Amino acid sequence: MPSRNILPPCPLCEAPQAAFSFAQNGFSIFRCPRCDFRFVHPPPGDAGDLYGEDYFRGARRGFGYVDYDLDKVAMESFFASALDRLERFRPERGALLDVGAATGFFLKLAARRGWRGEGLEISPYAVRQAAQSGSTVRLGILTDRLFPESSFHAVTLFDVIEHVSDPAGMLAEVKRLLIPGGVVVINTPDTASWWARLFGRRWHAFCPPEHLSYLNRRNLSLLLSRHGFRVEHTAKIGKRFTPAYVFSMLRRWQGWTLWRSLEGLVRAGALNRIALPINIRDNFFLIARRID
């Protein structure tokens, strides 16, 4: 762990010094007093090894999904609502890039509605699974610059921006990839939510090295504005989860063996096909348009 006396600048608003906030999982989390951005410093050298097969099937290392494909079926209503909102601001279907596409579940839903979708994913395992199911997902990250300028009408970042240590660099690349007037769609944990404020450092979204950046609507809106975007829409969209995923999250959050036992009990049974509607309103959804 780095010295807490060495105060890094804020990577979001470039304030000269952020303050040490607390330590989590052996990582230091800092908070910017100017824009309230929270971030892990120093970030892990290579987070790619987090996203192997266990991340998508099992989460035995403490990160990821019990069964990604089954868990995402429960999320279908969230993705449908996201597409409804996207199409209000981009009614003409076009080329769409889903960043953090995993095995391509969202791409299939978008294709049914007329979008020409491609995905980008850091996990070799997920890219192989996507190819087997017929989805076009490339291996890499945005800064690899795998696509030409102005390639897409829409870019989606569902539960992705919190996984990177440089949100500003990510949005700069998103702008390069979008046509003028194109839109970016973001969903991410909200540090300004009452749930985050209630639990403080025990908030479940503070989970480095998986999550490295912690935003709210105000500081993300300011960042988007600096990068030539105009925020068009914000919302809190509820999600649905399988019982095994809920128990897995509770296990990772609280560490109780009870949750591990219940997760194991339901994960292979019919009960785990239930989609539980849960909206604790600690995520926010945002659509912004490239205006320059």
Tab-separated table of C-alpha atoms in Angstrom:
chain	number	residue	atom	x	y	z
A	1	MET	CA	0.000	0.000	0.000
A	2	PRO	CA	1.406	3.447	-0.873
A	3	SER	CA	2.145	6.065	1.747
A	4	ARG	CA	-0.991	8.005	2.638
A	5	ASN	CA	1.158	11.138	2.889
A	6	ILE	CA	1.845	11.105	-0.861
A	7	LEU	CA	-1.266	12.817	-2.221
A	8	PRO	CA	-1.930	12.292	-5.951
A	9	PRO	CA	-3.638	14.844	-8.209
A	10	CYS	CA	-7.240	14.182	-9.172
A	11	PRO	CA	-7.329	12.351	-12.535
A	12	LEU	CA	-10.811	13.743	-13.215
A	13	CYS	CA	-10.634	17.498	-12.602
A	14	GLU	CA	-6.835	17.740	-12.193
A	15	ALA	CA	-7.020	19.326	-8.744
A	16	PRO	CA	-3.431	19.286	-7.401
A	17	GLN	CA	-4.092	17.026	-4.420
A	18	ALA	CA	-6.681	14.435	-3.494
A	19	ALA	CA	-7.070	13.341	0.128
A	20	PHE	CA	-6.594	9.807	1.385
A	21	SER	CA	-10.019	8.412	2.281
A	22	PHE	CA	-9.616	4.789	3.376
A	23	ALA	CA	-8.045	1.459	2.493
A	24	GLN	CA	-9.961	-1.448	1.009
A	25	ASN	CA	-8.672	-4.904	0.023
A	26	GLY	CA	-5.110	-3.659	0.340
A	27	PHE	CA	-5.688	-0.643	-1.945
A	28	SER	CA	-5.819	3.057	-1.051
A	29	ILE	CA	-8.895	5.031	-2.102
A	30	PHE	CA	-8.536	8.800	-2.436
A	31	ARG	CA	-11.194	11.516	-2.681
A	32	CYS	CA	-10.918	14.798	-4.568
A	33	PRO	CA	-12.121	17.704	-2.372
A	34	ARG	CA	-12.997	19.738	-5.483
A	35	CYS	CA	-15.127	17.345	-7.557
A	36	ASP	CA	-15.782	14.476	-5.084
A	37	PHE	CA	-14.287	11.858	-7.409
A	38	ARG	CA	-13.051	8.748	-5.554
A	39	PHE	CA	-10.317	6.618	-7.079
A	40	VAL	CA	-7.814	3.879	-6.340
A	41	HIS	CA	-4.192	5.021	-6.271
A	42	PRO	CA	-1.951	3.606	-7.447
A	43	PRO	CA	-4.102	1.463	-9.733
A	44	PRO	CA	-3.197	-2.200	-10.316
A	45	GLY	CA	-0.543	-2.658	-12.976
A	46	ASP	CA	-2.620	-5.108	-15.011
A	47	ALA	CA	-6.251	-5.750	-14.110
A	48	GLY	CA	-6.769	-8.082	-17.073
A	49	ASP	CA	-6.103	-11.244	-15.077
A	50	LEU	CA	-9.208	-10.521	-12.974
A	51	TYR	CA	-11.470	-11.324	-15.906
A	52	GLY	CA	-10.809	-14.980	-16.540
A	53	GLU	CA	-13.335	-17.805	-16.618
A	54	ASP	CA	-13.954	-17.593	-12.860
A	55	TYR	CA	-15.127	-13.987	-13.231
A	56	PHE	CA	-17.945	-15.141	-15.520
A	57	ARG	CA	-18.640	-18.547	-13.967
A	58	GLY	CA	-18.290	-18.977	-10.245
A	59	ALA	CA	-16.813	-15.766	-8.754
A	60	ARG	CA	-14.861	-17.933	-6.314
A	61	ARG	CA	-12.070	-15.323	-6.207
A	62	GLY	CA	-14.511	-12.768	-4.841
A	63	PHE	CA	-15.290	-10.900	-8.089
A	64	GLY	CA	-17.709	-11.400	-10.959
A	65	TYR	CA	-20.751	-13.557	-11.635
A	66	VAL	CA	-22.114	-16.867	-10.446
A	67	ASP	CA	-23.192	-17.620	-14.030
A	68	TYR	CA	-22.867	-14.621	-16.358
A	69	ASP	CA	-25.280	-15.802	-19.058
A	70	LEU	CA	-28.001	-16.741	-16.559
A	71	ASP	CA	-27.442	-13.589	-14.514
A	72	LYS	CA	-27.775	-11.454	-17.649
A	73	VAL	CA	-31.068	-13.103	-18.631
A	74	ALA	CA	-32.400	-11.654	-15.382
A	75	MET	CA	-31.086	-8.246	-16.538
A	76	GLU	CA	-32.962	-8.299	-19.854
A	77	SER	CA	-35.568	-5.791	-18.651
A	78	PHE	CA	-32.776	-3.329	-17.748
A	79	PHE	CA	-31.231	-3.643	-21.212
A	80	ALA	CA	-34.649	-3.244	-22.868
A	81	SER	CA	-35.248	-0.047	-20.897
A	82	ALA	CA	-31.757	1.200	-21.804
A	83	LEU	CA	-32.452	0.598	-25.506
A	84	ASP	CA	-35.843	2.334	-25.255
A	85	ARG	CA	-34.141	5.401	-23.816
A	86	LEU	CA	-31.246	5.281	-26.286
A	87	GLU	CA	-33.669	5.145	-29.208
A	88	ARG	CA	-35.484	8.257	-27.954
A	89	PHE	CA	-32.277	10.203	-28.520
A	90	ARG	CA	-30.996	8.159	-31.478
A	91	PRO	CA	-34.131	6.887	-33.272
A	92	GLU	CA	-32.158	5.983	-36.399
A	93	ARG	CA	-30.545	2.609	-35.848
A	94	GLY	CA	-26.886	2.474	-36.767
A	95	ALA	CA	-23.506	1.149	-35.667
A	96	LEU	CA	-23.213	0.482	-31.945
A	97	LEU	CA	-20.142	-0.390	-29.876
A	98	ASP	CA	-20.722	-2.153	-26.557
A	99	VAL	CA	-17.620	-1.703	-24.384
A	100	GLY	CA	-17.206	-4.492	-21.856
A	101	ALA	CA	-19.433	-6.662	-24.017
A	102	ALA	CA	-18.513	-9.905	-22.212
A	103	THR	CA	-20.153	-12.825	-24.036
A	104	GLY	CA	-22.321	-10.565	-26.226
A	105	PHE	CA	-25.699	-10.815	-24.446
A	106	PHE	CA	-26.602	-7.129	-24.926
A	107	LEU	CA	-25.401	-7.168	-28.543
A	108	LYS	CA	-27.976	-9.845	-29.368
A	109	LEU	CA	-30.779	-7.763	-27.861
A	110	ALA	CA	-29.639	-4.661	-29.764
A	111	ALA	CA	-29.405	-6.614	-33.045
A	112	ARG	CA	-33.040	-7.696	-32.708
A	113	ARG	CA	-33.969	-4.007	-32.718
A	114	GLY	CA	-31.971	-3.183	-35.835
A	115	TRP	CA	-28.600	-2.069	-34.438
A	116	ARG	CA	-25.358	-3.168	-36.109
A	117	GLY	CA	-23.472	-4.066	-32.987
A	118	GLU	CA	-19.857	-4.849	-32.214
A	119	GLY	CA	-18.306	-5.478	-28.833
A	120	LEU	CA	-15.011	-4.798	-27.108
A	121	GLU	CA	-13.904	-6.943	-24.195
A	122	ILE	CA	-10.751	-7.368	-22.077
A	123	SER	CA	-11.359	-11.041	-21.240
A	124	PRO	CA	-10.068	-13.675	-23.713
A	125	TYR	CA	-12.469	-16.197	-22.153
A	126	ALA	CA	-15.513	-13.967	-22.772
A	127	VAL	CA	-14.403	-13.184	-26.338
A	128	ARG	CA	-14.185	-16.919	-27.096
A	129	GLN	CA	-17.654	-17.494	-25.620
A	130	ALA	CA	-19.062	-14.604	-27.666
A	131	ALA	CA	-17.601	-16.021	-30.882
A	132	GLN	CA	-19.167	-19.420	-30.171
A	133	SER	CA	-22.577	-17.772	-29.788
A	134	GLY	CA	-22.213	-15.743	-32.990
A	135	SER	CA	-21.492	-12.281	-31.524
A	136	THR	CA	-18.768	-10.009	-32.909
A	137	VAL	CA	-16.614	-9.076	-29.912
A	138	ARG	CA	-12.994	-7.963	-30.234
A	139	LEU	CA	-10.350	-8.554	-27.598
A	140	GLY	CA	-8.839	-5.339	-26.264
A	141	ILE	CA	-9.500	-2.038	-24.513
A	142	LEU	CA	-10.502	1.357	-25.877
A	143	THR	CA	-6.999	2.796	-25.768
A	144	ASP	CA	-5.846	0.051	-28.176
A	145	ARG	CA	-7.622	2.115	-30.877
A	146	LEU	CA	-8.976	-0.889	-32.752
A	147	PHE	CA	-11.635	1.126	-34.611
A	148	PRO	CA	-11.347	4.118	-36.984
A	149	GLU	CA	-12.511	7.597	-36.025
A	150	SER	CA	-16.276	8.265	-36.235
A	151	SER	CA	-17.117	4.569	-36.576
A	152	PHE	CA	-20.224	4.476	-34.380
A	153	HIS	CA	-23.566	6.157	-33.848
A	154	ALA	CA	-23.758	4.953	-30.224
A	155	VAL	CA	-21.357	3.604	-27.595
A	156	THR	CA	-22.610	1.792	-24.480
A	157	LEU	CA	-20.697	1.580	-21.202
A	158	PHE	CA	-22.838	-0.560	-18.933
A	159	ASP	CA	-21.137	-1.027	-15.543
A	160	VAL	CA	-17.753	-0.443	-17.190
A	161	ILE	CA	-16.377	3.019	-16.421
A	162	GLU	CA	-15.896	2.135	-12.745
A	163	HIS	CA	-13.475	-0.625	-13.821
A	164	VAL	CA	-10.947	1.772	-15.396
A	165	SER	CA	-8.424	4.043	-13.685
A	166	ASP	CA	-8.698	6.807	-16.313
A	167	PRO	CA	-12.348	7.740	-17.031
A	168	ALA	CA	-11.211	10.932	-18.776
A	169	GLY	CA	-9.071	8.954	-21.227
A	170	MET	CA	-11.934	6.529	-21.814
A	171	LEU	CA	-14.358	9.330	-22.695
A	172	ALA	CA	-11.815	10.998	-24.973
A	173	GLU	CA	-11.608	7.754	-26.954
A	174	VAL	CA	-15.409	7.369	-26.944
A	175	LYS	CA	-15.654	10.860	-28.478
A	176	ARG	CA	-13.139	9.881	-31.185
A	177	LEU	CA	-15.191	6.819	-32.072
A	178	LEU	CA	-18.575	8.573	-32.207
A	179	ILE	CA	-19.882	10.489	-35.175
A	180	PRO	CA	-20.854	14.114	-34.418
A	181	GLY	CA	-24.264	13.894	-32.794
A	182	GLY	CA	-23.646	10.315	-31.660
A	183	VAL	CA	-24.499	9.278	-28.118
A	184	VAL	CA	-22.801	7.509	-25.252
A	185	VAL	CA	-24.854	5.516	-22.728
A	186	ILE	CA	-23.412	4.969	-19.247
A	187	ASN	CA	-24.561	3.085	-16.164
A	188	THR	CA	-22.329	3.143	-13.089
A	189	PRO	CA	-22.468	3.150	-9.257
A	190	ASP	CA	-23.447	6.485	-7.697
A	191	THR	CA	-21.330	7.788	-4.798
A	192	ALA	CA	-23.982	10.452	-4.129
A	193	SER	CA	-26.744	7.878	-3.569
A	194	TRP	CA	-28.253	7.584	-0.119
A	195	TRP	CA	-27.165	3.913	-0.013
A	196	ALA	CA	-23.518	4.879	-0.616
A	197	ARG	CA	-23.712	7.647	1.993
A	198	LEU	CA	-25.388	5.333	4.512
A	199	PHE	CA	-22.733	2.621	4.319
A	200	GLY	CA	-19.700	4.814	3.693
A	201	ARG	CA	-16.566	2.735	3.268
A	202	ARG	CA	-18.684	-0.428	3.673
A	203	TRP	CA	-20.657	0.341	0.489
A	204	HIS	CA	-20.506	-2.802	-1.639
A	205	ALA	CA	-19.337	-0.900	-4.757
A	206	PHE	CA	-16.038	-0.027	-3.061
A	207	CYS	CA	-14.369	-3.239	-4.233
A	208	PRO	CA	-10.865	-2.754	-5.658
A	209	PRO	CA	-9.172	-4.111	-7.691
A	210	GLU	CA	-12.424	-4.715	-9.620
A	211	HIS	CA	-13.715	-1.142	-9.265
A	212	LEU	CA	-11.121	1.605	-9.558
A	213	SER	CA	-13.176	4.791	-10.169
A	214	TYR	CA	-16.223	6.007	-8.246
A	215	LEU	CA	-18.431	8.684	-9.793
A	216	ASN	CA	-21.694	10.550	-9.343
A	217	ARG	CA	-23.943	12.370	-11.789
A	218	ARG	CA	-22.432	15.781	-11.055
A	219	ASN	CA	-18.761	15.004	-11.592
A	220	LEU	CA	-19.406	12.693	-14.542
A	221	SER	CA	-21.565	15.394	-16.169
A	222	LEU	CA	-18.766	17.929	-15.724
A	223	LEU	CA	-16.259	15.496	-17.223
A	224	LEU	CA	-18.512	14.812	-20.198
A	225	SER	CA	-18.951	18.538	-20.782
A	226	ARG	CA	-15.181	19.071	-20.831
A	227	HIS	CA	-14.892	16.357	-23.480
A	228	GLY	CA	-17.485	17.862	-25.814
A	229	PHE	CA	-20.649	16.052	-24.699
A	230	ARG	CA	-24.036	17.360	-23.593
A	231	VAL	CA	-25.970	15.286	-21.067
A	232	GLU	CA	-29.420	14.549	-22.491
A	233	HIS	CA	-30.941	12.212	-19.931
A	234	THR	CA	-30.316	10.785	-16.452
A	235	ALA	CA	-32.291	8.168	-14.561
A	236	LYS	CA	-32.193	5.422	-11.966
A	237	ILE	CA	-33.146	2.155	-13.678
A	238	GLY	CA	-33.870	-0.879	-11.526
A	239	LYS	CA	-32.271	-4.230	-12.284
A	240	ARG	CA	-33.231	-7.853	-11.783
A	241	PHE	CA	-30.941	-10.486	-10.310
A	242	THR	CA	-30.927	-14.240	-9.822
A	243	PRO	CA	-31.096	-15.429	-6.184
A	244	ALA	CA	-27.615	-16.962	-6.472
A	245	TYR	CA	-26.179	-13.625	-7.632
A	246	VAL	CA	-27.853	-11.818	-4.719
A	247	PHE	CA	-26.421	-14.312	-2.220
A	248	SER	CA	-23.023	-14.062	-3.896
A	249	MET	CA	-23.061	-10.272	-3.547
A	250	LEU	CA	-24.080	-10.520	0.105
A	251	ARG	CA	-21.294	-13.053	0.731
A	252	ARG	CA	-18.672	-10.787	-0.804
A	253	TRP	CA	-20.029	-7.756	1.024
A	254	GLN	CA	-20.513	-9.245	4.498
A	255	GLY	CA	-18.382	-12.402	4.425
A	256	TRP	CA	-21.025	-14.543	6.149
A	257	THR	CA	-20.905	-18.294	5.497
A	258	LEU	CA	-24.730	-18.287	5.521
A	259	TRP	CA	-24.764	-16.472	2.184
A	260	ARG	CA	-22.254	-18.943	0.707
A	261	SER	CA	-24.461	-21.842	1.795
A	262	LEU	CA	-27.594	-20.282	0.315
A	263	GLU	CA	-25.771	-19.450	-2.915
A	264	GLY	CA	-24.673	-23.077	-3.287
A	265	LEU	CA	-28.170	-24.293	-2.458
A	266	VAL	CA	-29.980	-22.341	-5.162
A	267	ARG	CA	-27.423	-21.930	-7.954
A	268	ALA	CA	-28.146	-25.221	-9.761
A	269	GLY	CA	-31.916	-25.337	-9.156
A	270	ALA	CA	-35.066	-24.004	-10.778
A	271	LEU	CA	-35.322	-21.325	-8.085
A	272	ASN	CA	-32.309	-19.604	-9.617
A	273	ARG	CA	-34.283	-18.828	-12.766
A	274	ILE	CA	-36.355	-16.313	-10.835
A	275	ALA	CA	-35.494	-12.684	-11.652
A	276	LEU	CA	-35.717	-10.632	-8.450
A	277	PRO	CA	-36.482	-6.917	-9.045
A	278	ILE	CA	-34.104	-4.849	-6.930
A	279	ASN	CA	-33.602	-1.105	-7.114
A	280	ILE	CA	-31.672	0.366	-4.186
A	281	ARG	CA	-30.989	3.384	-6.415
A	282	ASP	CA	-27.233	3.361	-5.935
A	283	ASN	CA	-26.507	3.273	-9.687
A	284	PHE	CA	-27.248	6.024	-12.176
A	285	PHE	CA	-27.974	5.871	-15.888
A	286	LEU	CA	-26.918	8.645	-18.264
A	287	ILE	CA	-27.126	9.461	-21.981
A	288	ALA	CA	-24.883	12.184	-23.439
A	289	ARG	CA	-24.532	13.454	-27.007
A	290	ARG	CA	-21.312	14.423	-28.776
A	291	ILE	CA	-21.797	18.085	-29.705
A	292	ASP	CA	-18.404	19.038	-31.215
